[in-house]
CSV table of C-alpha atoms (C1' of nucleotides) in Angstrom, one decimal:
chain,number,residue,atom,x,y,z
A,1,MET,CA,0.0,0.0,0.0
A,2,GLN,CA,1.1,3.5,-0.9
A,3,MET,CA,2.3,5.6,2.0
A,4,THR,CA,1.0,9.1,2.3
A,5,ARG,CA,3.6,11.6,1.5
A,6,ALA,CA,4.6,13.9,4.4
A,7,ILE,CA,6.1,17.2,3.3
A,8,ALA,CA,7.1,19.7,5.9
A,9,LEU,CA,7.5,23.4,5.3
A,10,ILE,CA,9.7,25.1,7.9
A,11,ASP,CA,9.6,28.9,8.0
A,12,VAL,CA,11.3,31.3,10.3
A,13,ASN,CA,8.8,33.7,11.9
A,14,ASN,CA,9.2,37.3,10.7
A,15,PHE,CA,12.7,36.2,9.6
A,16,TYR,CA,14.6,39.6,9.3
A,17,VAL,CA,13.1,40.9,12.5
A,18,SER,CA,13.9,37.7,14.3
A,19,CYS,CA,17.5,37.9,13.1
A,20,GLU,CA,17.8,41.4,14.5
A,21,ARG,CA,16.3,40.2,17.8
A,22,VAL,CA,18.8,37.4,18.2
A,23,PHE,CA,21.6,40.1,18.5
A,24,ASN,CA,19.5,42.7,20.3
A,25,PRO,CA,17.2,41.0,22.8
A,26,ARG,CA,15.8,44.3,24.0
A,27,LEU,CA,13.7,44.2,20.8
A,28,GLU,CA,11.8,41.2,22.2
A,29,GLY,CA,8.2,42.0,22.7
A,30,LYS,CA,8.5,45.4,20.9
A,31,PRO,CA,7.2,46.5,17.6
A,32,VAL,CA,10.0,46.2,15.0
A,33,VAL,CA,10.2,46.6,11.3
A,34,VAL,CA,12.9,45.9,8.8
A,35,LEU,CA,13.0,48.0,5.6
A,36,SER,CA,13.7,47.0,2.0
A,37,ASN,CA,16.8,48.1,0.1
A,38,ASN,CA,17.2,51.9,0.1
A,39,ASP,CA,15.0,52.1,3.2
A,40,GLY,CA,12.0,52.0,0.8
A,41,CYS,CA,9.3,49.9,2.3
A,42,ALA,CA,8.6,47.8,5.4
A,43,VAL,CA,9.3,44.2,4.3
A,44,ALA,CA,9.4,42.4,7.7
A,45,ARG,CA,7.3,43.2,10.7
A,46,SER,CA,7.2,41.8,14.2
A,47,ASN,CA,3.8,40.6,15.4
A,48,GLU,CA,3.6,43.8,17.6
A,49,ALA,CA,4.2,45.9,14.5
A,50,LYS,CA,1.5,44.0,12.5
A,51,ALA,CA,-0.9,44.5,15.4
A,52,LEU,CA,-0.3,48.3,15.2
A,53,GLY,CA,-1.3,48.1,11.6
A,54,VAL,CA,2.0,48.3,9.6
A,55,LYS,CA,1.2,46.7,6.2
A,56,MET,CA,3.6,44.6,4.2
A,57,GLY,CA,5.4,46.7,1.6
A,58,GLN,CA,4.2,50.0,3.0
A,59,PRO,CA,6.4,52.9,2.0
A,60,TRP,CA,8.6,54.0,4.9
A,61,PHE,CA,8.3,57.7,4.1
A,62,GLN,CA,4.5,57.5,4.7
A,63,LEU,CA,5.0,55.6,7.9
A,64,LYS,CA,8.1,57.1,9.4
A,65,ASP,CA,6.8,59.9,11.7
A,66,TRP,CA,3.9,57.9,12.9
A,67,ALA,CA,6.1,54.8,13.5
A,68,GLN,CA,8.6,56.8,15.5
A,69,ARG,CA,5.8,58.2,17.7
A,70,ARG,CA,4.5,54.7,18.4
A,71,GLY,CA,8.0,53.6,19.3
A,72,ILE,CA,8.4,51.2,16.4
A,73,ALA,CA,12.1,50.3,15.9
A,74,ALA,CA,13.1,50.3,12.3
A,75,TYR,CA,16.2,48.7,10.7
A,76,SER,CA,17.7,48.9,7.3
A,77,SER,CA,18.0,45.4,5.8
A,78,ASN,CA,21.3,43.6,6.6
A,79,TYR,CA,21.5,40.9,4.0
A,80,ALA,CA,25.0,39.7,5.1
A,81,LEU,CA,23.5,38.9,8.5
A,82,TYR,CA,20.3,37.3,7.2
A,83,ALA,CA,22.1,35.2,4.6
A,84,ASP,CA,24.5,33.8,7.2
A,85,MET,CA,21.7,33.1,9.7
A,86,SER,CA,19.8,31.4,6.9
A,87,ASN,CA,22.7,29.1,6.1
A,88,ARG,CA,22.9,28.1,9.7
A,89,VAL,CA,19.2,27.2,9.8
A,90,MET,CA,19.3,25.3,6.5
A,91,ASN,CA,22.3,23.3,7.7
A,92,ILE,CA,20.5,22.3,10.9
A,93,LEU,CA,17.3,21.3,9.1
A,94,ALA,CA,19.3,19.3,6.5
A,95,ALA,CA,20.1,16.8,9.3
A,96,PHE,CA,16.4,15.9,9.7
A,97,SER,CA,15.9,14.5,6.2
A,98,PRO,CA,17.9,13.4,3.2
A,99,ARG,CA,15.5,15.3,1.0
A,100,GLN,CA,15.5,19.1,1.4
A,101,GLU,CA,14.5,21.9,-0.9
A,102,VAL,CA,15.7,25.4,0.2
A,103,TYR,CA,12.9,27.4,-1.1
A,104,SER,CA,13.8,30.9,0.0
A,105,ILE,CA,16.0,32.7,2.5
A,106,ASP,CA,13.8,31.7,5.4
A,107,GLU,CA,11.9,28.6,4.2
A,108,CYS,CA,12.6,25.1,3.3
A,109,PHE,CA,10.7,21.9,2.5
A,110,LEU,CA,11.7,18.6,4.0
A,111,ASP,CA,10.4,15.2,2.9
A,112,LEU,CA,9.5,13.4,6.1
A,113,THR,CA,7.6,10.5,4.4
A,114,GLY,CA,7.9,7.3,6.4
A,115,PHE,CA,7.2,8.7,9.9
A,116,LYS,CA,3.9,7.7,11.4
A,117,ALA,CA,1.5,10.6,11.0
A,118,GLN,CA,0.9,10.8,14.8
A,119,ASP,CA,4.7,10.9,15.5
A,120,LEU,CA,5.3,13.6,13.0
A,121,THR,CA,3.8,16.3,15.2
A,122,LEU,CA,6.2,15.5,18.0
A,123,HIS,CA,9.0,15.3,15.5
A,124,GLY,CA,8.2,18.8,14.4
A,125,GLN,CA,8.4,20.0,17.9
A,126,ARG,CA,11.9,18.5,18.1
A,127,ILE,CA,12.9,20.3,14.9
A,128,ARG,CA,11.6,23.6,16.3
A,129,ARG,CA,13.4,23.2,19.6
A,130,ARG,CA,16.7,22.5,17.9
A,131,VAL,CA,16.6,25.5,15.6
A,132,ARG,CA,15.7,27.7,18.5
A,133,GLN,CA,18.4,26.4,20.7
A,134,TRP,CA,21.2,26.4,18.1
A,135,THR,CA,20.4,29.8,16.4
A,136,GLY,CA,17.9,31.7,18.6
A,137,LEU,CA,15.4,31.9,15.8
A,138,PRO,CA,11.7,30.9,16.2
A,139,VAL,CA,10.3,28.7,13.4
A,140,CYS,CA,6.8,27.3,12.6
A,141,ILE,CA,6.3,24.0,10.8
A,142,GLY,CA,3.5,22.9,8.5
A,143,ILE,CA,3.1,19.3,7.4
A,144,GLY,CA,0.9,17.9,4.6
A,145,PRO,CA,0.8,15.5,1.7
A,146,THR,CA,1.7,18.2,-0.9
A,147,LYS,CA,3.9,21.3,-0.9
A,148,THR,CA,0.8,23.5,-1.2
A,149,LEU,CA,-0.8,21.9,1.8
A,150,ALA,CA,2.4,22.0,3.8
A,151,LYS,CA,2.5,25.8,3.1
A,152,LEU,CA,-1.1,26.1,4.2
A,153,ALA,CA,-0.4,24.1,7.4
A,154,ASN,CA,2.4,26.4,8.1
A,155,HIS,CA,0.0,29.3,7.9
A,156,ILE,CA,-2.3,27.6,10.4
A,157,ALA,CA,0.7,26.9,12.7
A,158,LYS,CA,1.4,30.7,12.7
A,159,GLN,CA,-2.2,31.8,13.1
A,160,TYR,CA,-3.2,29.5,15.9
A,161,PRO,CA,-0.8,29.7,18.9
A,162,GLU,CA,-2.5,26.6,20.4
A,163,SER,CA,-0.9,24.6,17.7
A,164,GLY,CA,2.4,25.1,19.5
A,165,GLY,CA,4.1,26.2,16.2
A,166,VAL,CA,3.4,22.8,14.4
A,167,CYS,CA,0.4,22.0,12.3
A,168,ASN,CA,0.2,18.5,10.9
A,169,LEU,CA,-2.6,18.1,8.4
A,170,ASN,CA,-1.8,14.4,7.9
A,171,ASP,CA,-2.9,13.8,11.5
A,172,ALA,CA,-5.8,16.3,11.6
A,173,SER,CA,-9.4,15.0,11.6
A,174,PRO,CA,-11.6,15.8,8.6
A,175,GLN,CA,-13.8,18.0,10.8
A,176,GLN,CA,-10.7,19.9,11.9
A,177,ARG,CA,-9.6,20.4,8.3
A,178,TYR,CA,-13.0,21.5,7.2
A,179,GLU,CA,-13.1,24.1,10.0
A,180,TRP,CA,-9.7,25.5,9.0
A,181,PHE,CA,-10.3,25.5,5.3
A,182,SER,CA,-13.7,27.2,5.5
A,183,ARG,CA,-12.2,29.9,7.7
A,184,ILE,CA,-9.0,30.7,5.8
A,185,ALA,CA,-9.3,33.1,2.8
A,186,ALA,CA,-8.4,31.7,-0.6
A,187,GLY,CA,-5.7,34.4,-1.0
A,188,GLU,CA,-3.6,32.7,1.7
A,189,VAL,CA,-3.0,29.7,-0.6
A,190,TRP,CA,0.5,29.5,-2.2
A,191,GLY,CA,0.2,30.8,-5.8
A,192,ILE,CA,-3.0,32.8,-5.3
A,193,GLY,CA,-1.8,36.4,-5.3
A,194,ARG,CA,-3.6,39.7,-4.9
A,195,ARG,CA,-4.6,39.8,-8.6
A,196,LEU,CA,-6.4,36.5,-8.5
A,197,VAL,CA,-8.3,37.1,-5.2
A,198,PRO,CA,-10.9,39.6,-6.7
A,199,GLN,CA,-11.4,37.4,-9.8
A,200,LEU,CA,-12.0,34.3,-7.6
A,201,ARG,CA,-14.4,36.3,-5.4
A,202,GLY,CA,-16.3,37.2,-8.6
A,203,ILE,CA,-17.1,33.6,-9.2
A,204,GLY,CA,-18.0,32.9,-5.6
A,205,ILE,CA,-14.7,31.5,-4.4
A,206,LYS,CA,-13.8,33.1,-1.1
A,207,THR,CA,-12.2,30.4,1.1
A,208,VAL,CA,-9.7,27.7,0.8
A,209,LEU,CA,-12.6,25.2,1.0
A,210,ASP,CA,-14.3,26.9,-2.0
A,211,LEU,CA,-11.1,26.6,-4.0
A,212,GLN,CA,-10.5,23.0,-3.0
A,213,ARG,CA,-13.9,22.1,-4.3
A,214,ALA,CA,-13.6,24.0,-7.6
A,215,CYS,CA,-13.3,21.9,-10.8
A,216,PRO,CA,-9.6,21.8,-11.8
A,217,VAL,CA,-10.4,21.4,-15.5
A,218,ALA,CA,-12.8,24.3,-15.7
A,219,MET,CA,-10.5,26.5,-13.6
A,220,ARG,CA,-7.6,25.7,-15.9
A,221,ALA,CA,-9.6,26.9,-18.9
A,222,ARG,CA,-10.6,30.1,-17.1
A,223,PHE,CA,-7.3,30.9,-15.5
A,224,SER,CA,-4.1,28.9,-16.1
A,225,VAL,CA,-2.4,25.6,-15.6
A,226,VAL,CA,-1.0,27.0,-12.4
A,227,MET,CA,-4.5,27.3,-11.0
A,228,GLU,CA,-5.3,23.7,-11.9
A,229,LYS,CA,-2.2,22.5,-10.0
A,230,VAL,CA,-3.1,24.6,-6.9
A,231,ILE,CA,-6.5,23.0,-6.8
A,232,ARG,CA,-5.2,19.5,-7.2
A,233,GLU,CA,-2.5,20.0,-4.6
A,234,LEU,CA,-5.2,21.3,-2.2
A,235,ASN,CA,-6.8,17.9,-2.7
A,236,GLY,CA,-3.6,16.0,-1.8
A,237,VAL,CA,-2.5,15.2,-5.4
A,238,ALA,CA,1.1,16.2,-5.8
A,239,CYS,CA,1.7,18.3,-8.9
A,240,ILE,CA,4.8,20.3,-7.6
A,241,GLU,CA,7.8,18.1,-6.9
A,242,LEU,CA,10.4,18.7,-4.3
A,243,GLU,CA,13.4,20.4,-6.1
A,244,GLU,CA,16.4,19.2,-4.2
A,245,ILE,CA,18.8,20.6,-6.7
A,246,ALA,CA,18.0,24.1,-7.9
A,247,PRO,CA,17.5,24.1,-11.7
A,248,PRO,CA,20.0,26.4,-13.4
A,249,ARG,CA,19.0,30.0,-13.5
A,250,LYS,CA,17.7,31.4,-16.8
A,251,GLN,CA,18.6,35.0,-15.9
A,252,ILE,CA,20.5,36.9,-13.3
A,253,VAL,CA,19.4,40.3,-12.2
A,254,SER,CA,21.1,43.1,-10.3
A,255,SER,CA,18.9,46.1,-9.9
A,256,ARG,CA,18.9,48.8,-7.3
A,257,SER,CA,17.5,52.2,-6.6
A,258,PHE,CA,19.8,55.1,-5.9
A,259,GLY,CA,19.9,57.0,-2.6
A,260,VAL,CA,19.5,60.3,-4.4
A,261,PRO,CA,18.3,61.0,-8.0
A,262,VAL,CA,21.2,60.8,-10.5
A,263,SER,CA,21.4,62.9,-13.7
A,264,ASP,CA,25.0,62.6,-14.9
A,265,LEU,CA,26.2,59.8,-17.1
A,266,ALA,CA,29.3,59.3,-15.0
A,267,SER,CA,27.4,58.3,-11.9
A,268,LEU,CA,25.2,55.9,-13.9
A,269,GLU,CA,28.3,54.4,-15.3
A,270,GLU,CA,29.6,53.7,-11.8
A,271,ALA,CA,26.3,52.2,-10.7
A,272,VAL,CA,26.1,50.0,-13.9
A,273,SER,CA,29.6,48.9,-13.4
A,274,LEU,CA,28.9,47.8,-9.8
A,275,TYR,CA,25.7,46.0,-10.7
A,276,THR,CA,27.4,44.2,-13.5
A,277,ARG,CA,30.2,43.0,-11.2
A,278,ARG,CA,27.6,41.7,-8.7
A,279,ALA,CA,25.7,39.9,-11.5
A,280,ALA,CA,28.9,38.4,-12.9
A,281,GLU,CA,29.9,37.2,-9.5
A,282,LYS,CA,26.6,35.4,-9.1
A,283,LEU,CA,27.0,34.0,-12.7
A,284,ARG,CA,30.4,32.5,-11.9
A,285,ARG,CA,29.2,31.1,-8.6
A,286,GLN,CA,26.7,29.1,-10.6
A,287,GLN,CA,29.3,28.1,-13.1
A,288,LEU,CA,27.4,29.8,-16.0
A,289,PHE,CA,28.2,32.0,-18.9
A,290,ALA,CA,26.0,34.8,-20.3
A,291,GLY,CA,25.0,35.1,-23.9
A,292,SER,CA,23.9,38.7,-23.6
A,293,VAL,CA,23.7,41.7,-21.2
A,294,TYR,CA,20.6,43.8,-20.7
A,295,VAL,CA,21.0,47.3,-19.2
A,296,ALA,CA,18.2,49.6,-18.3
A,297,ILE,CA,17.6,52.9,-16.5
A,298,ARG,CA,14.5,54.8,-15.4
A,299,THR,CA,13.3,57.8,-13.6
A,300,SER,CA,10.9,57.5,-10.7
A,301,PRO,CA,7.5,56.2,-11.8
A,302,PHE,CA,6.0,57.8,-8.6
A,303,ASN,CA,7.0,61.4,-9.3
A,304,THR,CA,4.2,62.8,-11.4
A,305,ARG,CA,5.7,66.3,-11.6
A,306,GLU,CA,8.6,65.2,-13.7
A,307,GLN,CA,8.8,63.7,-17.2
A,308,TYR,CA,9.1,59.9,-17.0
A,309,TYR,CA,11.8,58.2,-19.0
A,310,ALA,CA,12.6,54.5,-19.0
A,311,ASN,CA,14.8,52.7,-21.5
A,312,GLY,CA,16.8,49.5,-21.8
A,313,MET,CA,18.6,47.5,-24.4
A,314,ILE,CA,20.0,44.0,-24.9
A,315,ILE,CA,23.6,43.7,-26.0
A,316,PRO,CA,24.3,40.3,-27.5
A,317,LEU,CA,27.9,39.1,-26.9
A,318,PRO,CA,30.0,37.5,-29.7
A,319,ALA,CA,30.5,34.5,-27.4
A,320,PRO,CA,29.1,33.6,-24.0
A,321,SER,CA,31.2,35.2,-21.2
A,322,ALA,CA,31.7,35.2,-17.5
A,323,ASP,CA,34.3,37.9,-17.5
A,324,THR,CA,33.5,41.0,-15.5
A,325,ILE,CA,35.6,43.2,-17.8
A,326,ARG,CA,33.8,42.1,-21.0
A,327,LEU,CA,30.3,42.1,-19.4
A,328,THR,CA,31.0,45.6,-18.0
A,329,LYS,CA,32.2,46.9,-21.4
A,330,ALA,CA,29.0,45.6,-23.0
A,331,ALA,CA,26.8,47.1,-20.3
A,332,LEU,CA,28.4,50.5,-20.4
A,333,TRP,CA,28.2,50.5,-24.2
A,334,GLY,CA,24.5,50.0,-24.0
A,335,LEU,CA,24.1,52.5,-21.2
A,336,ARG,CA,25.6,55.3,-23.3
A,337,ARG,CA,23.1,54.5,-26.0
A,338,ILE,CA,20.0,54.6,-23.9
A,339,TYR,CA,21.1,57.6,-21.7
A,340,ARG,CA,19.4,60.9,-22.2
A,341,SER,CA,20.5,64.0,-20.4
A,342,GLY,CA,18.1,66.2,-18.4
A,343,TYR,CA,16.4,63.4,-16.4
A,344,ARG,CA,16.7,62.5,-12.8
A,345,TYR,CA,17.2,58.8,-12.8
A,346,GLN,CA,16.1,56.7,-9.8
A,347,LYS,CA,17.1,53.1,-10.7
A,348,ALA,CA,19.5,51.2,-12.9
A,349,ARG,CA,19.3,47.5,-13.7
A,350,VAL,CA,21.7,44.9,-15.3
A,351,MET,CA,20.4,41.5,-16.4
A,352,LEU,CA,22.4,38.6,-17.7
A,353,THR,CA,20.5,36.4,-20.1
A,354,GLY,CA,21.1,33.5,-22.5
A,355,LEU,CA,22.8,31.6,-19.7
A,356,VAL,CA,24.6,28.4,-20.5
A,357,GLY,CA,26.8,26.0,-18.7
A,358,MET,CA,30.6,25.7,-19.4
A,359,ASN,CA,30.1,22.8,-21.8
A,360,ASP,CA,27.1,24.1,-23.7
A,361,ARG,CA,28.8,27.2,-24.9
A,362,GLN,CA,28.8,28.1,-28.6
A,363,CYS,CA,31.9,29.7,-30.1
A,364,ASP,CA,31.8,32.9,-32.0
A,365,LEU,CA,32.1,33.3,-35.7
A,366,PHE,CA,35.8,32.5,-35.7
A,367,GLY,CA,35.4,29.4,-33.5
A,368,LEU,CA,36.6,31.1,-30.4
A,369,ALA,CA,35.1,30.5,-26.9
A,370,GLU,CA,36.1,32.7,-24.1
A,371,GLY,CA,39.8,32.0,-23.3
A,372,ASN,CA,41.2,30.3,-20.2
A,373,LYS,CA,43.2,33.4,-19.3
A,374,SER,CA,40.0,35.4,-18.5
A,375,GLY,CA,38.8,32.4,-16.4
A,376,LYS,CA,42.0,32.4,-14.4
A,377,LEU,CA,41.8,36.2,-13.9
A,378,MET,CA,38.3,36.0,-12.6
A,379,GLU,CA,39.1,33.1,-10.3
A,380,VAL,CA,41.9,35.2,-8.8
A,381,MET,CA,39.5,38.1,-8.4
A,382,ASP,CA,36.9,36.0,-6.8
A,383,ARG,CA,39.4,34.4,-4.4
A,384,ILE,CA,40.8,37.7,-3.3
A,385,ASN,CA,37.3,39.1,-2.7
A,386,ALA,CA,36.3,36.0,-0.7
A,387,TRP,CA,39.4,36.3,1.4
A,388,MET,CA,39.7,40.1,1.9
A,389,GLY,CA,36.1,41.1,1.6
A,390,ASN,CA,33.8,41.7,-1.3
A,391,GLY,CA,34.8,44.7,-3.4
A,392,THR,CA,38.4,44.6,-2.4
A,393,LEU,CA,39.3,44.1,-6.1
A,394,LYS,CA,37.1,45.7,-8.6
A,395,LEU,CA,37.1,47.8,-11.8
A,396,ALA,CA,37.9,51.5,-11.4
A,397,SER,CA,34.8,52.2,-13.5
A,398,GLU,CA,32.8,51.6,-10.3
A,399,GLY,CA,34.1,54.8,-8.9
A,400,PHE,CA,35.1,55.5,-5.4
A,401,ARG,CA,32.9,58.0,-3.7
A,402,GLN,CA,29.7,56.6,-5.1
A,403,PRO,CA,27.4,59.4,-3.8
A,404,TRP,CA,24.4,57.7,-5.5
A,405,LYS,CA,24.6,54.6,-3.2
A,406,MET,CA,21.4,53.5,-1.6
A,407,LYS,CA,20.3,54.7,1.7
A,408,GLN,CA,20.8,52.5,4.8
A,409,ALA,CA,20.2,54.8,7.6
A,410,ASN,CA,20.0,52.2,10.3
A,411,ARG,CA,21.7,49.0,9.5
A,412,SER,CA,22.8,46.7,12.3
A,413,PRO,CA,26.3,45.3,12.4
A,414,SER,CA,27.1,42.2,10.5
A,415,TYR,CA,27.6,40.3,13.7
A,416,THR,CA,28.4,36.9,12.2
A,417,THR,CA,30.4,37.8,9.1
A,418,ASN,CA,32.5,40.8,9.8
A,419,TRP,CA,35.1,40.9,12.7
A,420,ASP,CA,35.5,44.7,12.4
A,421,GLU,CA,31.8,45.4,12.9
A,422,LEU,CA,31.7,42.9,15.8
A,423,ILE,CA,34.6,44.7,17.6
A,424,CYS,CA,32.9,47.9,17.0
A,425,VAL,CA,30.0,46.6,19.1
A,426,ALA,CA,32.2,45.4,22.0
A,427,ASP,CA,33.5,49.0,22.3
B,1,DA,C1',-4.9,29.9,-40.0
B,2,DT,C1',-1.2,28.4,-37.2
B,3,DC,C1',3.3,28.2,-35.4
B,4,DA,C1',7.8,29.5,-33.5
B,5,DC,C1',10.2,33.1,-31.8
B,6,DG,C1',11.5,37.0,-29.2
B,7,DG,C1',10.6,40.7,-26.4
B,8,DT,C1',7.4,42.7,-23.0
B,9,DT,C1',4.2,42.5,-19.2
B,10,DT,C1',2.2,40.4,-15.3
B,11,DG,C1',2.2,38.1,-11.1
B,12,DC,C1',4.1,36.1,-7.1
B,13,DA,C1',6.9,35.8,-3.1
C,1,DC,C1',14.2,72.5,4.1
C,2,DT,C1',12.0,68.9,1.0
C,3,DA,C1',11.2,64.7,-1.0
C,4,DA,C1',10.9,60.3,-0.4
C,5,DC,C1',7.7,53.6,-2.9
C,6,DG,C1',12.0,46.7,-3.4
C,7,DT,C1',14.0,42.9,-6.0
C,8,DG,C1',14.4,38.5,-8.4
C,9,DC,C1',12.5,35.3,-11.2
C,10,DA,C1',9.5,32.8,-14.5
C,11,DA,C1',5.1,32.3,-16.7
C,12,DA,C1',1.9,34.4,-19.5
C,13,DC,C1',1.0,37.2,-23.1
C,14,DC,C1',1.4,39.5,-27.5
C,15,DG,C1',3.0,41.0,-32.1
C,16,DT,C1',5.7,39.4,-35.9
C,17,DG,C1',7.1,37.0,-39.9
C,18,DA,C1',7.3,32.3,-42.0
C,19,DT,C1',4.8,28.6,-43.7
DNA sequence: ATCACGGTTTGCA
DNA sequence: CTAACGTGCAAACCGTGAT
């Protein structure tokens, strides 16, 4: 007889906020938010901040004065810290199953098939305790026969404190599931975003239960194949497999807003150079080569008093490359073509596309692939930067003062990845 | 009329 | 003093030219 699959979704509660709290316990029990890049929007909120009404993605400038009056602590995002804490959590969780999919910076799926359903809830508690003890981070765990149901179970574990942080749908009674599914809004389901919610409501689908009972074939015709999979998964039929090895990326993006509006070409060149280097580093880490470079700039879409300008272009390369120097030359060439003076630019973006693996590369017209010399040079660059800190070795076109750099008014120290910042705290 | 292609837009997290 | 709103990725969509 076929055993019911047991997929667990483990998710750190309010991840960025919880990371800040590990190193600053005074934040415990207080309203805290963490802001997106450039201190733009609130992207992580403690439960206390949620209770005060801070919305996900709310622009910080609208919130700032009010938030400070209410005593809400606000942090700029510190990705070095969060990435390191994430690695620690993922390593701990990996010990609980041979099959793990790291789904995002704060979430992973584990295949726990084989445990008795009743034992799994206890097992979940053990997992929670270990992560808490070894990292200081609180996690919730959802368990179900499909990834979509595991996600939903995780939501239930978060919503209902009486669950003790673990919700195991495989061991819940049909009545209990009915009660939950009829109470939870359809929009909470993985893959049902804010655009679909009103459309679903229009055809009478408001709750998870409504969606579960919808006809997958008809819904596929009306919406998309994604919708069909969501419905089948809600009914315990696995349509989305565990991806233990991440499939190779099809594009790599580096895109950032500026701290202040930028009008001159020279500053844009610096920013594009930096973004290209970051994208190229990601490219080499994944052992890939890019067939073309896309570069784009735009003014603020929110500023209605000024003329909006956005433009971008694709620069095909003669042969796939992973060389920061070549990629930067291409990006800057494109930038000079799309640049128009007289605008106040707010964002630049570099995207590497046409990605191929080392052995799938096509040569250029003259039968030349990118030489080994460039590979060696990049290897040396990457090693020096890994050893002495990212950005130690870079192209001069990135500039040095970089007055356009993004705002980070209140970033915490990189406690776990930078000795200098740690010593600074001890003082 | 249909298809493959590529570039652009939409949607999600 | 004023102005200030993220990023990464892939699926869906759409227009085009070829057949």
